[in-house]
PDB file of C-alpha atoms in Angstrom:
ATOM      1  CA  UNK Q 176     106.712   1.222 104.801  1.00  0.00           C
ATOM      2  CA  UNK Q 177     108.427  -1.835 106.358  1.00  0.00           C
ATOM      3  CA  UNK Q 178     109.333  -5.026 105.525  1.00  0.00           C
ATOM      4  CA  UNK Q 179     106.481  -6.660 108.454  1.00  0.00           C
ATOM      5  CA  UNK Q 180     103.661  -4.010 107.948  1.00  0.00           C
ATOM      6  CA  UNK Q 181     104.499  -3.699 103.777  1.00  0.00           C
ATOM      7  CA  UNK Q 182     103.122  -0.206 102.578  1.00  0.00           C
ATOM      8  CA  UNK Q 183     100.463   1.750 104.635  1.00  0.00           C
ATOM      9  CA  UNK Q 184      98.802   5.309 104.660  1.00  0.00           C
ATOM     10  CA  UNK Q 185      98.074   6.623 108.028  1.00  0.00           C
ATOM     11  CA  UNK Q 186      94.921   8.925 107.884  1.00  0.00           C
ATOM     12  CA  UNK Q 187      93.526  10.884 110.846  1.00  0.00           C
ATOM     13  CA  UNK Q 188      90.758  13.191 111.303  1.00  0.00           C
ATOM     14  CA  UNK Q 189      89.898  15.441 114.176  1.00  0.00           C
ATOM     15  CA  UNK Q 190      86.892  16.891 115.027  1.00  0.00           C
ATOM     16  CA  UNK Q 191      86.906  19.909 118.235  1.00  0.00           C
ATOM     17  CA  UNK Q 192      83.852  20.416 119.730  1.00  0.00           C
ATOM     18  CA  UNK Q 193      81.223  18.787 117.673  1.00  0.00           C
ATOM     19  CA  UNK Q 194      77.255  18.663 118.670  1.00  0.00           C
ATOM     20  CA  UNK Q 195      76.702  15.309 119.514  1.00  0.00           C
ATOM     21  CA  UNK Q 196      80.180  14.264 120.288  1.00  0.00           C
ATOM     22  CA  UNK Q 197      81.814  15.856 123.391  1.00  0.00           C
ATOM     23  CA  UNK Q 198      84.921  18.337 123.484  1.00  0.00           C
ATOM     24  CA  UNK Q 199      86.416  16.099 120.606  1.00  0.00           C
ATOM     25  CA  UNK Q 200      85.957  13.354 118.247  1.00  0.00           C
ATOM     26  CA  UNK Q 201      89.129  11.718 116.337  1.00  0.00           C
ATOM     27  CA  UNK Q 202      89.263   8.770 113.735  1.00  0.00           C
ATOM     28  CA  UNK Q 203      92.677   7.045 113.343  1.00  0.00           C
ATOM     29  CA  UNK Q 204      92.931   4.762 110.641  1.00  0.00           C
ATOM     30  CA  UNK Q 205      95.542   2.537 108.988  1.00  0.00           C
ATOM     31  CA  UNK Q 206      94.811   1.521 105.276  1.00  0.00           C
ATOM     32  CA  UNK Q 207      97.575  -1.281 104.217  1.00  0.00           C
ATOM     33  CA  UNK Q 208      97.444  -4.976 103.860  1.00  0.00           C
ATOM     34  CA  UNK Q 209      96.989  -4.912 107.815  1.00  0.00           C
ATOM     35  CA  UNK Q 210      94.051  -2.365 108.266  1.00  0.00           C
ATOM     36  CA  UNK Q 211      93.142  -0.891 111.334  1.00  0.00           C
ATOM     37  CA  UNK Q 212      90.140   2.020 112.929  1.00  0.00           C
ATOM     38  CA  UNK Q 213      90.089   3.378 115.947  1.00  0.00           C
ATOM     39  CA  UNK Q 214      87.744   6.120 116.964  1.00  0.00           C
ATOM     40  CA  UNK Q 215      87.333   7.942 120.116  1.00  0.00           C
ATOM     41  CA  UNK Q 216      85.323  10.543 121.547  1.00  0.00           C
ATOM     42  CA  UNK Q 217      86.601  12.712 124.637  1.00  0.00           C
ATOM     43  CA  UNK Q 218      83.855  14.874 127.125  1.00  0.00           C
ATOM     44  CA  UNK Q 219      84.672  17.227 129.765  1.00  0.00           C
ATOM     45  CA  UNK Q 220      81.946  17.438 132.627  1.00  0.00           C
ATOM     46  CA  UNK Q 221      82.553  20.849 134.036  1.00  0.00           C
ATOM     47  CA  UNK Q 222      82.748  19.177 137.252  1.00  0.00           C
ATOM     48  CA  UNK Q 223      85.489  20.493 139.636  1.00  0.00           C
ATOM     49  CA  UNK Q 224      88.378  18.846 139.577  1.00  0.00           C
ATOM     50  CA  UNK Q 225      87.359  18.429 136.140  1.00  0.00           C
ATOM     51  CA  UNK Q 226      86.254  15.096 135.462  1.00  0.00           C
ATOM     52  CA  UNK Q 227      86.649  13.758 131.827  1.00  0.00           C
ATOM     53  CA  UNK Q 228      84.639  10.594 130.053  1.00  0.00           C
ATOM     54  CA  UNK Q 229      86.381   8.947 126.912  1.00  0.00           C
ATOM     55  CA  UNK Q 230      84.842   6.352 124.892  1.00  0.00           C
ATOM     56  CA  UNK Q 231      86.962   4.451 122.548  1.00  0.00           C
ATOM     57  CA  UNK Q 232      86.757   1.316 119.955  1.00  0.00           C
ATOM     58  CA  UNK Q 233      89.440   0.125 117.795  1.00  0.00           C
ATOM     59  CA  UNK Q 234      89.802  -2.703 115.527  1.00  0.00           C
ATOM     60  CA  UNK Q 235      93.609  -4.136 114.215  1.00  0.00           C
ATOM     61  CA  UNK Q 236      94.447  -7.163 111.892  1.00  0.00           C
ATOM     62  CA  UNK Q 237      97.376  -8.340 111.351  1.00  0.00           C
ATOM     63  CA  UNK Q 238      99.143 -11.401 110.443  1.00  0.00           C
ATOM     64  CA  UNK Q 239     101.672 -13.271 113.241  1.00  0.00           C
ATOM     65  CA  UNK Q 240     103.901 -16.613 113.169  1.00  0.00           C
ATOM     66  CA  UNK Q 241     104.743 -18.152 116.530  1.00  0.00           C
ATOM     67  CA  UNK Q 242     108.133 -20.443 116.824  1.00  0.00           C
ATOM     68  CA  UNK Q 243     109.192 -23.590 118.716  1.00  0.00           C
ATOM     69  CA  UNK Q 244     112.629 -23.841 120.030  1.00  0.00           C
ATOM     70  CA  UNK Q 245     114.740 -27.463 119.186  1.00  0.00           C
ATOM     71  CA  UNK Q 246     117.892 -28.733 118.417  1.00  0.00           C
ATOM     72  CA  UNK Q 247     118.462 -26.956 115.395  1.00  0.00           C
ATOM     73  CA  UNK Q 248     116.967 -23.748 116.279  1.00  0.00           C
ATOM     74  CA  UNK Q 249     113.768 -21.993 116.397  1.00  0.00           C
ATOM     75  CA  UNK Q 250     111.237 -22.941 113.913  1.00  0.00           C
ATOM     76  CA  UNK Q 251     107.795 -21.641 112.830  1.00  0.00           C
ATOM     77  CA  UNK Q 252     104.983 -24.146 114.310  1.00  0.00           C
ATOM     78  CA  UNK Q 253     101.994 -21.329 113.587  1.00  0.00           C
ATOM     79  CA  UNK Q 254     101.276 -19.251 111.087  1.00  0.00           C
ATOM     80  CA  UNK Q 255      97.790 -16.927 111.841  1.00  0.00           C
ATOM     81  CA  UNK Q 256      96.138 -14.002 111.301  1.00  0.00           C
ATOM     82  CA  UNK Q 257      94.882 -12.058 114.125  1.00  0.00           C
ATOM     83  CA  UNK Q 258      91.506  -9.421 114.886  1.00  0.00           C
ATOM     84  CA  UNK Q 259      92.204  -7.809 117.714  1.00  0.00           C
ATOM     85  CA  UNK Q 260      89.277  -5.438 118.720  1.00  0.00           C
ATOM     86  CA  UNK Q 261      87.897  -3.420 122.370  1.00  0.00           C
ATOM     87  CA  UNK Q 262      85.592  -0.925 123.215  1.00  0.00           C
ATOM     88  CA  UNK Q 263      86.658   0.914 126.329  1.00  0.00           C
ATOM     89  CA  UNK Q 264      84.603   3.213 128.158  1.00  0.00           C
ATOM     90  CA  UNK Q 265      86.674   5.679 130.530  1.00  0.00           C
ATOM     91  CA  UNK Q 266      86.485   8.395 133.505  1.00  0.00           C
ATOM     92  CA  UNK Q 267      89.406  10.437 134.516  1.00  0.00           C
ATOM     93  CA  UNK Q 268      91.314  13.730 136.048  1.00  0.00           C
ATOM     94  CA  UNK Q 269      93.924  15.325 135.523  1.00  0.00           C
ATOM     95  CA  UNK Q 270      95.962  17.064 138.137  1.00  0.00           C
ATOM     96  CA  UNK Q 271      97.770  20.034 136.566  1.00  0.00           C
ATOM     97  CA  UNK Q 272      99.277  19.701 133.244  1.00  0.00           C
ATOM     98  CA  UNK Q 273     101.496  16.446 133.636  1.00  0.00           C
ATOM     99  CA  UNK Q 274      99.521  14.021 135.809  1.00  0.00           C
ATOM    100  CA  UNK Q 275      95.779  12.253 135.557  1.00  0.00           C
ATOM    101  CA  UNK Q 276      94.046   9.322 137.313  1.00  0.00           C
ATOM    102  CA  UNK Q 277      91.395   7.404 135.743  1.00  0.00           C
ATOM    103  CA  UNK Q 278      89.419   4.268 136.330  1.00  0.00           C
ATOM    104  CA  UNK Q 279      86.982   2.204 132.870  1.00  0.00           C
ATOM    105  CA  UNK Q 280      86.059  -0.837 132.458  1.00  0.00           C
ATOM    106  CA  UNK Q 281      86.381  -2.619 128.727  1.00  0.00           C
ATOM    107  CA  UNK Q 282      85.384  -5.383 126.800  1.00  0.00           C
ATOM    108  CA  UNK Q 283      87.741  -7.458 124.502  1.00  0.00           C
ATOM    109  CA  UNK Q 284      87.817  -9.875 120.962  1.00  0.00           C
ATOM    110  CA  UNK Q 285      90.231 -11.723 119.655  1.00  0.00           C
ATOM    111  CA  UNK Q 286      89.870 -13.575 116.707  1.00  0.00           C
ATOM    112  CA  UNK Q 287      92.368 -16.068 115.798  1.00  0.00           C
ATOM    113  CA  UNK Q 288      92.448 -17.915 112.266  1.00  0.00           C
ATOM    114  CA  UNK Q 289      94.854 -20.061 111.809  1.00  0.00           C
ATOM    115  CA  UNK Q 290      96.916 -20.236 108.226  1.00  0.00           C
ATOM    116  CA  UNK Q 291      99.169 -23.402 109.387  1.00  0.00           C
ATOM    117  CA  UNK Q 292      99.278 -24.775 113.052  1.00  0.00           C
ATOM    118  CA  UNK Q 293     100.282 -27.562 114.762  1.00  0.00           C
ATOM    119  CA  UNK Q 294      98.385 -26.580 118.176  1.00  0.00           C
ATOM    120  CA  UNK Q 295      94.468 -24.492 116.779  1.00  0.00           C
ATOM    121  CA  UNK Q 296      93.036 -26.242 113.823  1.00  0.00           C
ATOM    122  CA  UNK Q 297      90.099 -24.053 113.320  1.00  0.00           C
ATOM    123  CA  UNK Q 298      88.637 -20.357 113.755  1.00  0.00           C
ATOM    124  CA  UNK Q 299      88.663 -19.597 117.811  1.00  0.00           C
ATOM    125  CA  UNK Q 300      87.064 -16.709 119.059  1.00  0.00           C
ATOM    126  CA  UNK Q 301      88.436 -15.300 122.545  1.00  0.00           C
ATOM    127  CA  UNK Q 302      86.680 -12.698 125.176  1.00  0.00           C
ATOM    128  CA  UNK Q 303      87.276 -10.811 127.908  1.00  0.00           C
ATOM    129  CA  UNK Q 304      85.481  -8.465 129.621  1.00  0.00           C
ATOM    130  CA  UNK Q 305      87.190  -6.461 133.201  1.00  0.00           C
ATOM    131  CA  UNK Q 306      87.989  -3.003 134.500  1.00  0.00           C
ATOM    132  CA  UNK Q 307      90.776  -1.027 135.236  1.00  0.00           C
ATOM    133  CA  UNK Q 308      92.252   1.888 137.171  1.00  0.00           C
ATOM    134  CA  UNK Q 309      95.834   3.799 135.915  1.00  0.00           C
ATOM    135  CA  UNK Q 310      97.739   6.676 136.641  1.00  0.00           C
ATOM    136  CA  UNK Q 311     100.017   8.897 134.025  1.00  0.00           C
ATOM    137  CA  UNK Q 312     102.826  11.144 134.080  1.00  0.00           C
ATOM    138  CA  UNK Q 313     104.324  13.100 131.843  1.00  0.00           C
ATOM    139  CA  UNK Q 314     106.755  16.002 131.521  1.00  0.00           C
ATOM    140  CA  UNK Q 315     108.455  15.360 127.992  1.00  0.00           C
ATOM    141  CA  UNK Q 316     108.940  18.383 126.309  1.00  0.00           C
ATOM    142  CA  UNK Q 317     107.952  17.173 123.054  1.00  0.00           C
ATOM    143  CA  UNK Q 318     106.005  13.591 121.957  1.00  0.00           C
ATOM    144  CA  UNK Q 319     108.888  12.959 119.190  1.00  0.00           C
ATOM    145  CA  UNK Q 320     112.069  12.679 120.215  1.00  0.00           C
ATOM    146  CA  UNK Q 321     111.824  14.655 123.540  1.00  0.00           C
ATOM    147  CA  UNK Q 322     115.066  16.595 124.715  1.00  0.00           C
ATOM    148  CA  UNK Q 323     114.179  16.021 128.718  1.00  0.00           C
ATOM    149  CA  UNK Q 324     112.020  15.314 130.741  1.00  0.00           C
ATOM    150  CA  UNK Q 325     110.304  11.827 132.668  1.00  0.00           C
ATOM    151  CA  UNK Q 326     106.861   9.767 131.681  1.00  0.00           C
ATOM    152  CA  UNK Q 327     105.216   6.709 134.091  1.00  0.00           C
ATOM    153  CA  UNK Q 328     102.268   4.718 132.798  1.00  0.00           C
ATOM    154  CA  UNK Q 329     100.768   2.423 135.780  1.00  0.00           C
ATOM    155  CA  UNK Q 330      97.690  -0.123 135.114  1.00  0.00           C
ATOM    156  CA  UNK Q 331      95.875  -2.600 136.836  1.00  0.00           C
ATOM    157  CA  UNK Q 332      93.172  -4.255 135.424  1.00  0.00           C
ATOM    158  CA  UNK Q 333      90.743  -6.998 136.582  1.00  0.00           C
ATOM    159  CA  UNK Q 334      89.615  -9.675 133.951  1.00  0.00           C
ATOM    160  CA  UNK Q 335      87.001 -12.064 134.310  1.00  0.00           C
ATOM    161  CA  UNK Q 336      84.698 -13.850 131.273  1.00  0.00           C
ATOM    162  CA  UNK Q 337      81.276 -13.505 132.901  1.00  0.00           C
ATOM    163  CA  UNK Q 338      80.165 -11.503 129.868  1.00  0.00           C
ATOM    164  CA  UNK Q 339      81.141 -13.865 127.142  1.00  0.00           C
ATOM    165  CA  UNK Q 340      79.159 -14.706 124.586  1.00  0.00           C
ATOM    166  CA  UNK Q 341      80.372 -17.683 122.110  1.00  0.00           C
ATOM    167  CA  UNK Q 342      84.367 -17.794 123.516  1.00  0.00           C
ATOM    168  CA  UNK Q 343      86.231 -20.894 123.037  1.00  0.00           C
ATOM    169  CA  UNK Q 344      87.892 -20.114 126.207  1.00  0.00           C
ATOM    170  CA  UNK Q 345      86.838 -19.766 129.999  1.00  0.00           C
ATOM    171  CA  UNK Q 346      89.293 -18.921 132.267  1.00  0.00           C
ATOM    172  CA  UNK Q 347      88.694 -17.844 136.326  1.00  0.00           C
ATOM    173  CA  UNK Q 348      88.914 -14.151 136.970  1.00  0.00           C
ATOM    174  CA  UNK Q 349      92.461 -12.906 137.254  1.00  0.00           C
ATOM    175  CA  UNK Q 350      94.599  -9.685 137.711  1.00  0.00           C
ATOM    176  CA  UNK Q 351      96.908  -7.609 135.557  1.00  0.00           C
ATOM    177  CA  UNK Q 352      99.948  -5.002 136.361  1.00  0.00           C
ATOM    178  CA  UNK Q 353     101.772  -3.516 133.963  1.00  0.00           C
ATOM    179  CA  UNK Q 354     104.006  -0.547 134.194  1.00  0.00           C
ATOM    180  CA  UNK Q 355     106.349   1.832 132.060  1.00  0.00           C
ATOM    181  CA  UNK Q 356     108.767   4.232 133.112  1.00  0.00           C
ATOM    182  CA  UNK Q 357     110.914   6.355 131.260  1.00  0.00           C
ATOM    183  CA  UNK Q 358     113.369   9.495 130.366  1.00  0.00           C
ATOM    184  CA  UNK Q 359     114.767  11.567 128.314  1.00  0.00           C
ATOM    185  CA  UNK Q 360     118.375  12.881 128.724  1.00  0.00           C
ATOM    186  CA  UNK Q 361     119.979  15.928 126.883  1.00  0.00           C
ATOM    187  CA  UNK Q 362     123.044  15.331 125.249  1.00  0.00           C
ATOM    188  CA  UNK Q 363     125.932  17.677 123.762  1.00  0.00           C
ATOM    189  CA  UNK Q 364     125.130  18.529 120.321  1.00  0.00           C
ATOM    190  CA  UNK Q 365     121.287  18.747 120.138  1.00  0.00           C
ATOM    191  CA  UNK Q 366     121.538  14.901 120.885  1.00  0.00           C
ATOM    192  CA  UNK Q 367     119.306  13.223 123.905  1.00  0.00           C
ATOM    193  CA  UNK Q 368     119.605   9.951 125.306  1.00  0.00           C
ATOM    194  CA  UNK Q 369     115.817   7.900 125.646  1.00  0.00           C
ATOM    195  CA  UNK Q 370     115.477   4.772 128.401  1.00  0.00           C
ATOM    196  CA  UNK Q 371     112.164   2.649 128.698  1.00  0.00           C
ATOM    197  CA  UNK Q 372     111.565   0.357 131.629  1.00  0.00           C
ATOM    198  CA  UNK Q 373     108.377  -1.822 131.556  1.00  0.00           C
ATOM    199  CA  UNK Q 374     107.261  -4.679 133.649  1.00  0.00           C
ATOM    200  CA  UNK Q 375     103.987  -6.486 133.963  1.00  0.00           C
ATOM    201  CA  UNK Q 376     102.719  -9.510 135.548  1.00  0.00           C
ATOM    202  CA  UNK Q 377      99.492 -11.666 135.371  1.00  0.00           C
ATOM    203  CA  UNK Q 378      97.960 -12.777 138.979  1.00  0.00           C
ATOM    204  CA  UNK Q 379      95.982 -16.132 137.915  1.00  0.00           C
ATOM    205  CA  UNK Q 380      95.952 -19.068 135.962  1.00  0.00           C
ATOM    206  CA  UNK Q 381      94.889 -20.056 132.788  1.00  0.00           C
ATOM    207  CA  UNK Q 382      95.481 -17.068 131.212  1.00  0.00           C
ATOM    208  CA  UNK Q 383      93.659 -16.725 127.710  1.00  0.00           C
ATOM    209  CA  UNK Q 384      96.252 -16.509 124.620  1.00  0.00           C
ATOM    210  CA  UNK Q 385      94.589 -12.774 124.279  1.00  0.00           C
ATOM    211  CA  UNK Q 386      95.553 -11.326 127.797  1.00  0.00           C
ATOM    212  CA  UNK Q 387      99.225 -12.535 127.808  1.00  0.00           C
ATOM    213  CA  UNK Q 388     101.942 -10.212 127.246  1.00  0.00           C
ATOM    214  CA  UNK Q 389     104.289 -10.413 123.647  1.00  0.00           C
ATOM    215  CA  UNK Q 390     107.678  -9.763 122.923  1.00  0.00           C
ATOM    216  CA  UNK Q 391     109.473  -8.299 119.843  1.00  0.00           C
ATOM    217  CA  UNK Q 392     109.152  -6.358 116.957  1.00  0.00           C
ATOM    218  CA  UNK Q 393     109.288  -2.668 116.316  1.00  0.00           C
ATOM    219  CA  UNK Q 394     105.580  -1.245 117.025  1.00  0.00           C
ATOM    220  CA  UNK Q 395     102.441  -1.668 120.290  1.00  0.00           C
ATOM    221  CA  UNK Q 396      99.295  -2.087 119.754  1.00  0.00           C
ATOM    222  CA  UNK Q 397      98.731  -1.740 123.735  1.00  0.00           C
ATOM    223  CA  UNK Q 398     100.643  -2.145 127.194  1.00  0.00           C
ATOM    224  CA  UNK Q 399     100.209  -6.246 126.128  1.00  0.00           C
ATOM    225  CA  UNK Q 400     102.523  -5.653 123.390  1.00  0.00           C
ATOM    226  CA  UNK Q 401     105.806  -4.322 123.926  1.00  0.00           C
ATOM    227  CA  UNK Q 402     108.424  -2.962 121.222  1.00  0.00           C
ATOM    228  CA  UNK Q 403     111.840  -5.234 120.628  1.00  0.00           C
ATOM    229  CA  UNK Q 404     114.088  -4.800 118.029  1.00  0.00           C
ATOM    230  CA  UNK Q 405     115.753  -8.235 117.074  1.00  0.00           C
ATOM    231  CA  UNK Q 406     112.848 -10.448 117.425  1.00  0.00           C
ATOM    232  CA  UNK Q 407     110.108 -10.590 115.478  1.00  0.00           C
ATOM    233  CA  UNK Q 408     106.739  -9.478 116.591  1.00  0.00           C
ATOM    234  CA  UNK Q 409     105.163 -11.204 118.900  1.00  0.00           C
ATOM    235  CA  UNK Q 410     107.696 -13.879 119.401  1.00  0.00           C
ATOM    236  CA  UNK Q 411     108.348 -14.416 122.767  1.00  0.00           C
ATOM    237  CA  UNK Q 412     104.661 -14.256 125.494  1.00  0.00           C
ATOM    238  CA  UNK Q 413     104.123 -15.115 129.133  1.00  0.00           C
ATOM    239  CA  UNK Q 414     102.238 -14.381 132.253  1.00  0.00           C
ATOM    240  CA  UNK Q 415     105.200 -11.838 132.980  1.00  0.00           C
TER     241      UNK Q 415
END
């Protein structure tokens, strides 16, 4: 529970090594007044180095204001709720137990309804379609509150709408680079000290509302949306 998401129950299920499904199949979803799915399946080739293909669709709604800055402050000028939805088909390798490579290529919808707004009067339905390349690292000793130990998440993604369908939006092809780096540093006590660094930036114009990066709040959906305590989510966006 929190005072943006309200109550929720998160529910997963994992299935190892299923008959028609790969090496695993998991379902993640989120039942609240915001629901969200996500399921993914995972399949090892046998190839050597071993080559892995994941394919993955999720689906999140949620509700989001957006704020104008004046004289007397910042004031709402939007109130929507959002869809936000991809399927994402992807190929990668790992190289021991703390690095992988990996290349996909995804399609993207965003649907945007509009409560109260001064800028979208009606329903508008945003697509994207690209691929992308990344590479990870990660020696954390643990995923919650890790003692030591460094992470790097590197992306770049291409981005075009030549397989759009009934968008409200063209835009020319463009590129996308986003990266986070991080650490975790022990501390007297059983204590640790955790630093994030991200950065990303958007080669191109006319970028679609969908594909820009947001600011604030306390939880990511993706490398678009980036944790920050002391705004709200999704206040601040920009090409960087």
């Amino acid at each position: 529970f929190d005072t943006y998401m309200k109550g929720g129950l998160l529910v997963n299920f994992t299935l190892r090594h299923p008959r028609w499904f790969g090496n695993r199949l998991t379902v993640d979803a989120r039942l609240s007044e915001y629901h969200g799915i996500k399921l993914a399946t995972f399949y090892y080739a046998g190839m050597h180095p071993d080559i892995g293909i994941g394919v993955e669709t999720e689906a999140n709604r949620f509700d989001v204001d957006t704020y104008t800055a004046g004289s007397g402050g910042k004031r709402v000028s939007g109130s929507y709720t959002l869809t936000a939805s991809h399927f994402r088909v992807t190929a990668s390798t790992s190289l021991g137990n703390s690095v992988s490579l990996g290349a996909g290529a995804e399609k993207k919808l965003f649907l945007v309804d509009p409560k109260m707004s001064e800028d979208i009067e009606h329903r508008m339905y945003l697509e994207t379609a690209g691929a992308f390349v990344f590479a990870k690292a990660d020696t954390l000793d643990r995923y919650y509150y890790p003692n030591c130990g460094l992470f790097a998440d590197i992306r770049a993604r291409y981005v075009s709408d030549d397989l759009n369908i009934r968008s409200d939006s063209s835009f020319r092809p463009f590129e996308k680079y986003t990266a986070a780096i991080g650490s975790a540093l022990p501390l007297p006590f059983g204590m640790s000290l955790q630093a994030d660094f991200r950065i990303g930036r958007i080669q191109g114009r006319n970028i679609p509302l969908s594909e820009l990066f947001y600011l604030g709040g306390m939880y990511t959906y993706s490398t678009d949306f980036t944790p920050f305590p002391g705004l709200n989510f999704m206040e601040l966006s920009g090409r960087n």
